[in-house]
Short mmCIF file of C-alpha atoms in Angstrom, two decimals:
data_model
loop_
_atom_site.label_atom_id
_atom_site.label_comp_id
_atom_site.label_asym_id
_atom_site.label_seq_id
_atom_site.Cartn_x
_atom_site.Cartn_y
_atom_site.Cartn_z
CA MET P 3 -0.09 -0.04 0.02
CA SER P 4 1.58 3.50 -0.83
CA GLY P 5 1.79 6.58 1.43
CA ILE P 6 -0.62 8.26 -0.69
CA GLU P 7 -3.43 5.16 0.01
CA VAL P 8 -2.34 5.08 3.71
CA ALA P 9 -2.90 9.03 3.88
CA SER P 10 -6.71 8.56 1.83
CA LEU P 11 -7.23 6.31 4.96
CA VAL P 12 -6.57 8.28 7.62
CA ILE P 13 -7.68 11.32 6.13
CA GLY P 14 -9.56 11.51 3.17
CA VAL P 15 -10.15 12.41 -0.35
CA LEU P 16 -7.91 15.89 0.22
CA PRO P 17 -4.04 14.75 0.35
CA ILE P 18 -5.11 12.62 -2.42
CA LEU P 19 -6.36 15.83 -4.66
CA VAL P 20 -3.18 18.03 -3.69
CA GLU P 21 -0.66 15.00 -4.20
CA ALA P 22 -2.02 14.96 -8.31
CA VAL P 23 -1.90 18.60 -8.33
CA LYS P 24 1.31 18.59 -7.32
CA SER P 25 2.19 16.03 -9.44
CA TYR P 26 1.03 17.57 -12.78
CA THR P 27 2.47 20.24 -12.13
CA THR P 28 5.13 18.28 -12.06
CA ILE P 29 5.29 15.88 -15.30
CA TYR P 30 4.69 19.26 -17.22
CA GLN P 31 7.41 21.02 -16.43
CA GLY P 32 9.38 18.52 -17.24
CA PHE P 33 8.22 17.79 -20.88
CA GLN P 34 8.06 21.83 -21.05
CA THR P 35 11.84 21.69 -20.67
CA PHE P 36 12.16 18.80 -23.64
CA ARG P 37 9.78 19.78 -25.83
CA HIS P 38 12.17 22.21 -27.65
CA TYR P 39 14.50 18.34 -28.27
CA SER P 40 11.40 16.71 -30.38
CA LYS P 41 8.58 17.43 -32.69
CA GLU P 42 6.61 14.56 -30.46
CA VAL P 43 7.41 15.31 -27.46
CA ARG P 44 6.00 19.72 -28.08
CA THR P 45 2.83 17.91 -28.82
CA PHE P 46 2.42 15.34 -26.27
CA SER P 47 3.30 18.60 -23.69
CA VAL P 48 0.48 20.61 -25.73
CA GLN P 49 -1.50 17.80 -25.40
CA LEU P 50 -0.45 17.09 -21.42
CA LYS P 51 -0.98 20.86 -20.67
CA THR P 52 -4.93 20.62 -21.76
CA GLN P 53 -5.50 17.92 -19.86
CA LYS P 54 -3.50 19.17 -16.90
CA GLY P 55 -6.23 21.62 -16.70
CA ILE P 56 -9.08 19.87 -17.10
CA PHE P 57 -8.23 18.05 -14.29
CA SER P 58 -7.83 21.49 -12.45
CA ASN P 59 -10.70 22.78 -13.19
CA GLU P 60 -12.56 19.29 -12.65
CA ILE P 61 -10.82 19.78 -9.35
CA ARG P 62 -12.05 23.60 -8.55
CA LEU P 63 -15.53 22.61 -8.75
CA LEU P 64 -15.01 19.76 -6.53
CA LEU P 65 -14.36 21.68 -4.02
CA ARG P 66 -16.69 24.67 -5.07
CA LEU P 67 -19.15 22.31 -3.09
CA VAL P 68 -17.64 22.70 0.53
CA GLU P 69 -15.91 26.47 -0.32
CA ASP P 70 -15.92 29.40 -1.96
CA ALA P 71 -13.96 30.64 -5.31
CA LYS P 72 -11.98 32.81 -3.60
CA ILE P 73 -10.48 30.56 -1.42
CA VAL P 74 -10.81 27.22 -3.49
CA ASN P 75 -8.32 29.34 -6.28
CA GLU P 76 -6.04 29.82 -3.73
CA MET P 77 -5.68 26.14 -2.44
CA ILE P 78 -5.04 25.05 -5.94
CA GLU P 79 -2.20 27.90 -6.79
CA ASP P 80 -0.27 26.45 -3.38
CA ALA P 81 -0.14 23.34 -2.83
CA SER P 82 1.46 23.56 0.57
CA ASP P 83 -2.00 25.49 2.03
CA SER P 84 -2.86 24.00 4.85
CA ARG P 85 -6.66 24.03 3.82
CA TRP P 86 -5.54 21.07 2.30
CA ALA P 87 -4.68 19.36 5.73
CA SER P 88 -8.46 20.81 7.20
CA LYS P 89 -10.28 17.55 9.03
CA GLN P 90 -13.13 19.57 9.07
CA LEU P 91 -13.26 20.51 5.23
CA ASN P 92 -12.44 16.53 4.19
CA ASP P 93 -15.80 15.84 6.65
CA ARG P 94 -17.85 18.68 4.90
CA LEU P 95 -16.79 17.03 1.44
CA CYS P 96 -17.99 13.61 2.36
CA GLU P 97 -21.06 14.78 3.99
CA ILE P 98 -21.54 16.31 0.52
CA LEU P 99 -20.48 13.92 -1.82
CA GLN P 100 -22.29 10.75 0.37
CA HIS P 101 -21.56 7.36 -2.25
CA ASP P 102 -19.67 9.03 -4.56
CA PHE P 103 -17.14 9.75 -2.33
CA GLU P 104 -15.24 6.35 -2.57
CA LEU P 105 -15.82 6.76 -6.13
CA TYR P 106 -14.12 10.40 -6.75
CA LYS P 107 -11.14 9.05 -4.10
CA ASP P 108 -10.56 5.86 -6.27
CA THR P 109 -10.80 7.74 -9.79
CA ILE P 110 -8.27 10.78 -8.61
CA GLU P 111 -5.75 7.75 -7.11
CA GLU P 112 -5.50 6.41 -10.16
CA THR P 113 -5.23 9.27 -12.05
CA VAL P 114 -2.01 9.71 -9.21
CA ARG P 115 -0.78 6.44 -10.72
CA ILE P 116 -0.36 7.68 -14.08
CA VAL P 117 0.99 10.21 -13.22
CA GLU P 118 3.49 8.99 -11.02
CA GLN P 119 4.45 6.66 -14.22
CA LEU P 120 5.20 10.01 -16.34
CA LYS P 121 7.10 11.04 -13.88
CA LEU P 122 9.45 8.39 -14.24
CA GLU P 123 9.79 8.97 -17.73
CA VAL P 124 9.93 12.84 -16.73
CA GLU P 125 13.36 11.76 -15.08
CA LYS P 126 14.78 9.73 -18.01
CA TYR P 127 15.20 12.68 -19.41
CA ASN P 128 16.96 14.92 -16.89
CA VAL P 129 19.66 11.47 -16.84
CA LEU P 130 19.93 11.59 -20.35
CA LEU P 131 20.09 15.31 -20.36
CA ALA P 132 22.45 15.22 -17.30
CA ASP P 133 24.73 12.23 -19.27
CA LYS P 134 25.11 13.55 -22.58
CA VAL P 135 26.28 17.77 -21.34
CA GLN P 136 29.18 15.49 -20.42
CA ALA P 137 30.11 13.45 -23.09
CA VAL P 138 30.13 16.63 -25.21
CA GLN P 139 31.36 19.08 -23.52
CA THR P 140 33.83 19.84 -25.85
CA ASP P 141 31.60 20.04 -28.54
CA THR P 142 29.88 23.67 -30.21
CA ILE P 143 26.24 24.35 -28.69
CA ARG P 144 24.29 23.73 -32.16
CA SER P 145 26.46 19.77 -32.01
CA THR P 146 25.58 19.40 -28.08
CA ILE P 147 21.65 20.49 -29.29
CA LYS P 148 21.54 17.84 -32.03
CA HIS P 149 22.53 15.09 -29.65
CA LEU P 150 20.06 16.03 -27.33
CA ARG P 151 17.81 15.63 -30.29
CA GLY P 152 18.89 12.72 -31.41
CA ALA P 153 18.86 10.72 -28.19
CA VAL P 154 15.74 12.50 -26.89
CA LYS P 155 13.70 11.18 -29.80
CA ILE P 156 15.51 7.38 -29.16
CA THR P 157 14.28 7.69 -25.59
CA PHE P 158 9.94 8.51 -26.68
CA ASP P 159 8.50 5.95 -26.56
CA LYS P 160 5.55 7.35 -28.62
CA SER P 161 2.86 4.40 -28.24
CA LYS P 162 3.38 4.60 -25.08
CA HIS P 163 3.36 7.74 -23.87
CA GLU P 164 -0.66 7.72 -25.86
CA LEU P 165 -1.45 5.36 -23.99
CA TRP P 166 -1.15 6.72 -20.48
CA LEU P 167 -2.43 10.10 -22.26
CA ALA P 168 -5.67 7.85 -23.25
CA LYS P 169 -5.77 7.14 -19.92
CA LEU P 170 -5.65 10.76 -18.14
CA ARG P 171 -8.54 11.87 -20.85
CA ASP P 172 -10.66 8.86 -19.34
CA ARG P 173 -10.17 9.48 -15.64
CA ASN P 174 -10.87 13.36 -16.28
CA ALA P 175 -13.91 11.83 -18.16
CA ASP P 176 -14.83 10.24 -15.65
CA LEU P 177 -14.39 12.89 -12.86
CA SER P 178 -16.71 14.85 -15.17
CA ALA P 179 -19.25 11.79 -15.20
CA LEU P 180 -19.15 11.38 -11.60
CA ARG P 181 -19.55 15.18 -11.43
CA ASN P 182 -22.16 15.81 -13.36
CA GLN P 183 -24.22 12.52 -12.04
CA HIS P 184 -23.96 14.12 -8.57
CA GLU P 185 -25.12 17.31 -9.75
CA ALA P 186 -28.48 16.02 -11.23
CA PHE P 187 -29.00 14.04 -8.05
CA ARG P 188 -28.72 17.16 -5.71
CA GLN P 189 -31.03 19.12 -9.00
CA GLN P 190 -33.78 15.74 -8.55
CA THR P 191 -33.82 15.80 -4.82
CA THR P 192 -36.15 18.22 -2.82
CA SER P 193 -36.91 19.35 0.68
CA VAL P 194 -40.46 18.42 2.25
CA SER P 195 -40.65 22.53 1.33
CA GLU P 196 -40.34 21.53 -1.93
CA THR P 197 -37.11 23.43 -2.38
CA VAL P 198 -33.88 22.63 -4.51
CA VAL P 199 -31.88 21.73 -1.40
CA ARG P 200 -28.80 24.16 -1.84
CA HIS P 201 -26.34 23.43 -3.64
CA LYS P 202 -23.62 24.45 -1.68
CA VAL P 203 -22.49 23.96 1.66
CA LEU P 204 -22.34 27.25 4.68
CA PRO P 205 -18.57 27.81 4.10
CA VAL P 206 -16.20 26.61 7.49
CA HIS P 207 -14.87 30.37 7.93
CA PHE P 208 -18.54 31.80 8.52
CA ASP P 209 -18.11 29.88 12.25
CA LYS P 210 -14.41 31.12 12.61
CA ILE P 211 -15.24 34.95 11.86
CA GLN P 212 -18.54 34.72 14.30
CA GLU P 213 -16.37 33.44 17.18
CA ALA P 214 -13.40 35.21 17.17
CA SER P 215 -15.39 38.92 16.12
CA GLN P 216 -17.54 37.52 19.00
CA LYS P 217 -14.19 37.19 21.60
CA LEU P 218 -13.11 40.24 20.38
CA HIS P 219 -15.82 42.43 21.58
CA GLU P 220 -15.98 40.41 24.68
CA ALA P 221 -12.01 41.71 25.20
CA LEU P 222 -12.37 45.31 24.34
CA CYS P 223 -14.64 44.96 27.08
CA ARG P 224 -13.28 43.92 29.43
CA SER P 225 -9.79 45.31 29.30
CA TRP P 226 -10.58 48.97 27.86
CA CYS P 227 -9.60 51.40 29.89
CA CYS P 228 -9.48 55.11 29.52
CA ASP P 229 -8.21 58.02 31.62
CA ASP P 230 -9.67 60.59 30.10
CA ALA P 231 -12.69 61.74 31.45
CA ALA P 232 -13.21 64.30 28.84
CA HIS P 233 -14.18 61.61 26.45
CA ARG P 234 -17.70 61.00 26.55
CA GLY P 235 -17.69 57.00 25.38
CA HIS P 236 -15.80 55.31 23.07
CA TYR P 237 -16.90 53.01 20.24
CA ALA P 238 -15.56 50.02 17.92
CA LYS P 239 -15.16 49.94 14.60
CA LEU P 240 -15.07 46.83 12.63
CA CYS P 241 -14.26 46.39 9.37
CA VAL P 242 -17.01 43.57 7.61
CA ALA P 243 -14.07 42.19 4.84
CA ALA P 244 -12.40 39.68 7.07
CA GLU P 245 -10.08 37.00 6.65
CA ALA P 246 -10.10 33.85 7.56
CA ASN P 247 -7.42 31.31 6.12
CA ALA P 248 -6.04 28.97 9.40
CA GLU P 249 -6.69 31.97 11.31
CA VAL P 250 -9.20 35.20 11.18
CA GLN P 251 -8.00 38.83 10.47
CA LEU P 252 -10.33 41.21 12.01
CA ASP P 253 -9.32 44.90 11.04
CA LEU P 254 -10.45 47.73 14.05
CA ALA P 255 -10.42 50.92 14.29
CA ILE P 256 -11.46 52.63 17.87
CA SER P 257 -13.19 56.27 18.18
CA CYS P 258 -13.71 58.43 21.00
CA GLN P 259 -15.61 62.19 21.43
CA GLU P 260 -14.14 64.78 22.98
CA PRO P 261 -16.68 67.78 24.54
CA SER P 262 -15.54 71.36 22.98
CA ASP P 263 -16.84 75.01 23.88
CA ASN P 264 -20.00 74.63 21.69
CA GLU P 265 -20.80 71.17 22.47
CA ARG P 266 -24.52 72.52 23.27
CA ASN P 267 -24.48 73.40 19.48
CA PRO P 268 -24.84 69.95 17.77
CA LEU P 269 -23.71 71.03 14.56
CA SER P 270 -20.43 73.01 16.02
CA SER P 271 -19.05 70.10 17.93
CA GLU P 272 -15.45 68.49 17.74
CA PRO P 273 -15.65 65.36 15.63
CA PRO P 274 -14.18 62.38 16.91
CA LEU P 275 -10.79 61.27 17.30
CA TRP P 276 -9.33 58.21 15.65
CA LEU P 277 -7.40 55.72 17.47
CA TYR P 278 -6.40 53.06 14.78
CA VAL P 279 -6.00 49.73 16.24
CA GLN P 280 -5.36 48.42 12.13
CA SER P 281 -4.86 50.57 9.92
CA MET P 282 -6.63 50.67 6.37
CA THR P 283 -6.97 53.53 5.33
CA ASP P 284 -5.59 57.40 5.48
CA ALA P 285 -9.25 58.82 5.71
CA THR P 286 -9.25 61.93 7.99
CA VAL P 287 -12.29 62.32 10.46
CA SER P 288 -14.33 64.61 8.13
CA THR P 289 -14.59 61.22 6.02
CA ILE P 290 -16.78 59.13 7.70
CA TYR P 291 -20.09 58.56 6.51
CA SER P 292 -23.10 55.50 6.65
CA LEU P 293 -24.88 54.61 4.04
CA PHE P 294 -27.92 57.06 4.38
CA ASP P 295 -26.21 59.25 4.05
CA MET P 296 -24.98 57.96 0.56
CA MET P 297 -28.12 57.43 -0.30
CA ARG P 298 -28.77 61.34 -0.50
CA LYS P 299 -27.74 61.39 -3.92
CA GLU P 300 -29.35 60.15 -6.68
CA ALA P 301 -28.71 56.12 -7.47
CA ASP P 302 -28.05 56.82 -11.02
CA ASP P 303 -25.37 59.35 -9.51
CA THR P 304 -23.25 57.42 -6.91
CA MET P 305 -23.90 53.54 -7.90
CA GLU P 306 -24.24 51.30 -10.98
CA THR P 307 -26.56 48.77 -11.07
CA GLU P 308 -23.27 45.94 -10.60
CA ASP P 309 -22.02 48.24 -7.30
CA GLN P 310 -25.35 48.01 -5.89
CA LEU P 311 -25.78 44.52 -6.39
CA LYS P 312 -22.24 43.77 -4.95
CA LEU P 313 -23.33 46.54 -1.37
CA ALA P 314 -26.38 44.16 -1.49
CA HIS P 315 -23.88 41.01 -1.46
CA LYS P 316 -21.17 41.98 1.01
CA THR P 317 -23.87 43.02 3.01
CA ALA P 318 -26.27 39.98 3.61
CA LEU P 319 -22.60 38.40 4.15
CA ALA P 320 -22.40 40.93 7.01
CA MET P 321 -25.15 39.84 8.30
CA LEU P 322 -24.07 36.14 8.27
CA GLN P 323 -20.61 36.51 9.93
CA TYR P 324 -21.71 38.80 12.65
CA ASN P 325 -25.22 37.96 13.11
CA ASP P 326 -25.98 37.20 17.38
CA THR P 327 -22.83 39.17 18.31
CA PRO P 328 -22.77 42.64 19.58
CA TRP P 329 -21.45 44.01 16.55
CA LEU P 330 -24.87 43.10 14.29
CA ASN P 331 -28.33 44.71 16.68
CA GLU P 332 -31.24 42.46 16.10
CA ARG P 333 -33.14 45.22 14.73
CA TRP P 334 -30.21 45.56 12.27
CA ARG P 335 -30.07 48.96 9.55
CA LEU P 336 -28.93 49.94 6.37
CA GLY P 337 -27.63 52.69 8.63
CA ASP P 338 -25.47 50.53 10.79
CA LEU P 339 -22.75 50.38 8.56
CA ASN P 340 -20.47 53.32 7.86
CA TYR P 341 -17.42 53.81 5.74
CA PHE P 342 -14.04 56.06 4.43
CA ARG P 343 -14.61 58.42 1.61
CA SER P 344 -12.31 61.26 0.75
CA LYS P 345 -14.19 62.54 -2.04
CA GLY P 346 -16.21 61.72 -5.26
CA ALA P 347 -17.97 58.67 -5.54
CA PHE P 348 -18.94 55.72 -3.41
CA ASP P 349 -15.45 53.80 -5.10
CA GLU P 350 -13.60 50.54 -4.58
CA THR P 351 -12.10 52.20 -1.32
CA ALA P 352 -14.96 52.93 -0.26
CA PHE P 353 -16.46 50.11 -0.25
CA ASN P 354 -13.36 48.10 0.97
CA SER P 355 -13.68 50.36 4.82
CA LEU P 356 -17.48 49.39 5.06
CA HIS P 357 -17.41 48.66 8.96
CA LEU P 358 -19.63 48.32 11.73
CA SER P 359 -19.78 49.72 15.46
CA SER P 360 -20.38 48.61 19.59
CA GLN P 361 -19.79 51.16 22.13
CA ILE P 362 -17.05 49.93 24.27
CA PRO P 363 -17.48 48.89 27.48
CA ALA P 364 -21.71 47.72 26.15
CA PRO P 365 -24.14 49.97 27.91
CA GLN P 366 -26.24 48.25 30.25
CA ARG P 367 -29.54 47.87 28.41
CA PRO P 368 -32.48 49.04 29.95
CA THR P 369 -35.34 47.20 30.35
CA PRO P 370 -37.93 47.74 27.96
CA ILE P 371 -40.98 49.18 28.58
CA ALA P 372 -42.39 49.27 25.29
CA ALA P 373 -42.29 47.74 21.85
CA ASN P 374 -39.46 49.88 20.94
CA MET P 375 -39.18 49.51 16.84
CA GLU P 376 -38.88 53.12 15.85
CA GLY P 377 -41.97 55.37 14.52
CA ILE P 378 -44.43 52.80 16.35
CA GLN P 379 -46.08 53.79 19.85
CA GLY P 380 -46.16 50.58 21.31
CA PRO P 381 -48.56 49.16 24.23
CA ALA P 382 -47.22 49.01 28.06
CA LYS P 383 -47.14 45.26 27.73
CA ILE P 384 -44.89 44.21 25.63
CA ILE P 385 -45.40 41.79 22.23
CA SER P 386 -42.98 40.23 20.21
CA GLU P 387 -42.89 41.35 16.82
CA LYS P 388 -43.97 37.80 15.61
CA VAL P 389 -47.24 38.29 17.48
CA GLN P 390 -48.10 41.16 16.67
CA TYR P 391 -45.97 42.08 13.03
CA GLY P 392 -46.19 38.27 11.95
CA ILE P 393 -42.40 39.00 11.25
CA ASN P 394 -40.50 35.35 11.61
CA ASN P 395 -36.90 36.32 12.23
CA VAL P 396 -36.27 39.99 13.16
CA THR P 397 -32.21 39.66 12.10
CA LEU P 398 -33.55 38.26 7.74
CA PHE P 399 -36.99 40.66 8.13
CA PHE P 400 -34.37 44.14 8.56
CA LEU P 401 -32.15 41.95 5.41
CA GLY P 402 -35.00 42.01 3.53
CA VAL P 403 -35.25 46.17 3.97
CA ALA P 404 -32.21 46.78 3.56
CA LEU P 405 -31.78 45.11 0.49
CA LEU P 406 -34.65 47.18 -0.58
CA GLU P 407 -33.12 50.21 0.52
CA ILE P 408 -30.55 49.23 -1.54
CA ALA P 409 -32.59 48.43 -4.64
CA TYR P 410 -34.54 51.94 -4.70
CA TRP P 411 -31.68 53.65 -2.72
CA LYS P 412 -34.02 55.21 -0.47
CA PRO P 413 -34.23 54.60 3.59
CA ILE P 414 -37.59 52.79 4.01
CA GLU P 415 -38.96 56.17 5.95
CA ASP P 416 -38.08 58.16 2.84
CA GLN P 417 -40.40 56.15 1.28
CA MET P 418 -43.65 55.85 3.31
CA LYS P 419 -46.81 56.06 2.03
CA PRO P 420 -49.87 57.48 3.86
CA GLY P 421 -51.11 53.78 3.84
CA ASP P 422 -48.20 52.25 5.71
CA HIS P 423 -49.45 54.57 8.94
CA ASN P 424 -45.47 55.59 9.60
CA ASN P 425 -44.63 51.86 9.18
CA GLN P 426 -41.53 50.16 9.05
CA ILE P 427 -43.17 46.92 8.34
CA TYR P 428 -46.19 47.85 6.52
CA ALA P 429 -43.66 49.80 4.22
CA ALA P 430 -41.04 47.13 3.80
CA ARG P 431 -44.18 44.54 2.90
CA ARG P 432 -45.35 46.97 0.76
CA ILE P 433 -42.77 47.50 -1.59
CA ALA P 434 -41.78 44.19 -1.74
CA SER P 435 -44.67 43.13 -3.27
CA SER P 436 -44.94 45.71 -5.93
CA ARG P 437 -43.10 45.90 -9.36
CA PRO P 438 -39.53 44.83 -9.06
CA SER P 439 -36.63 47.99 -9.12
CA SER P 440 -34.52 48.18 -11.60
CA LEU P 441 -32.22 45.49 -10.49
CA GLY P 442 -35.16 42.90 -11.21
CA PRO P 443 -37.57 40.63 -10.25
CA ALA P 444 -35.15 37.86 -9.20
CA TYR P 445 -33.67 40.33 -6.42
CA GLN P 446 -37.54 41.43 -5.74
CA LYS P 447 -37.74 37.94 -4.74
CA ILE P 448 -34.66 37.46 -2.59
CA ALA P 449 -35.44 40.28 -0.21
CA GLU P 450 -39.27 39.07 -0.03
CA LYS P 451 -37.80 35.92 1.19
CA CYS P 452 -36.10 37.90 4.24
CA LEU P 453 -38.71 39.78 4.72
CA GLN P 454 -41.06 36.45 5.30
CA CYS P 455 -38.02 34.02 6.44
CA ASN P 456 -39.42 31.50 3.59
CA PHE P 457 -36.39 29.62 3.39
CA GLY P 458 -37.76 26.02 4.41
CA PHE P 459 -35.87 25.21 7.23
CA GLY P 460 -37.25 26.97 10.41
CA THR P 461 -36.86 30.44 11.55
CA LYS P 462 -34.15 30.50 14.34
CA LEU P 463 -31.15 31.97 12.22
CA GLU P 464 -28.91 29.75 14.81
CA SER P 465 -29.75 26.32 13.14
CA LYS P 466 -27.20 26.23 10.39
CA ARG P 467 -29.27 24.49 8.29
CA LEU P 468 -30.97 27.84 7.71
CA GLN P 469 -27.72 29.38 7.81
CA THR P 470 -27.20 27.21 4.83
CA ALA P 471 -30.45 28.16 3.14
CA VAL P 472 -29.91 31.77 3.59
CA TYR P 473 -26.37 31.60 2.52
CA ASN P 474 -27.85 29.57 -1.08
CA ASP P 475 -30.77 31.71 -1.67
CA VAL P 476 -29.45 35.19 -0.75
CA VAL P 477 -25.72 35.27 -0.88
CA CYS P 478 -25.42 33.02 -3.68
CA GLY P 479 -28.48 34.30 -5.46
CA LEU P 480 -26.62 37.59 -5.09
CA GLU P 481 -23.31 36.15 -6.52
CA ASN P 482 -25.60 34.93 -9.65
CA LEU P 483 -26.91 38.17 -10.29
CA LEU P 484 -23.55 39.56 -10.35
CA ILE P 485 -22.92 36.87 -12.72
CA ASP P 486 -25.54 37.80 -15.24
CA CYS P 487 -25.38 41.67 -14.73
#
């Protein structure tokens, strides 16, 4: 039993995948070296490159079942990436492939065996090259090349190489057939709610980001200390674009505000002071805006349709990554997202600086004595939104509100009509059921699904099944709209 087979029994298919990727690269580079010495080798090198590309694409498509495109590309480009050894990632792949797992593993193992045979051929050429160069050191360069071409031509067994190439084609075809059949079965399988079973599992890094951001906030609240009595509170600003590879990287800024002589006049109060824990921008204090600030401009003058979809996609990702943490209130709003801008329109730099805020230390929450929906006079006795307004999940409801605000480029409050009775909930439902915005009916359907929490997997967002459904129907749905944009 080879080392590859032993590793596959212990860990799974990922070690075999990375071994195949490395071996393919090694032999292709080897044949590239000798392609100048023989027409047959040059032709074989081109055909091998094609099979290598097909195999890499199949591996990418396979890994996309359990990870997003960015992470998959990083893994393919770096065979030493620590995620190749992730048991959690391998278990997810095993779970989603089910009975096809062994078929994939066997097919990829056979590919590695074929590639290993070709690697032996490359080693023969390397030995041949070394011997010939040493033997003809006194010859001219032209004579040396002539000797090498003759030796390579004699060594190259065309029929044997064509057989190996045919085997690689067959294995690639097997992988493609397995993937197509697996995809067909998944599309035919429906849940009890008659919705198609999701094509992708929830990315592993979502849990990591949520846990790390929670611990970061706890550590800040526990350890933060400021001796300046003039500071009237501090706020942590967390960039929503987190990095999660082997470890989670979060970008953070701390703000405080000092009183001025004219602090009674809010229009003349001094801007906040900023302390950057990790600087992302050279923006000054006068360049901090909320998304509601940006909406004061006309949408056509500020953002293209593609940019609106990108913002909607990033907002949905932020909700999934930071829900149930102090960074995202249950009744969050799009205005809670702020960004840095020096001048001009909402550019890529501003987009990448989107962040959430939280007061540190966290203030003591007073016991509510009435329903506190904005613009709604609640009764003295607390009645949940689910009972009073039929909201199944408040966090997802306000994601739907945010998506509608992005689509129409106005806060819900600015879209009120008399029949809404100054009620955000009524207004959001009316807008979702009305004529679609310029972003189209598919986008409108995604927003409406969030308002209703109609994903077929309950209403508790802590449920991984519901999170996975939201990821597929909302995040991936918005990705598809971006592709078609």
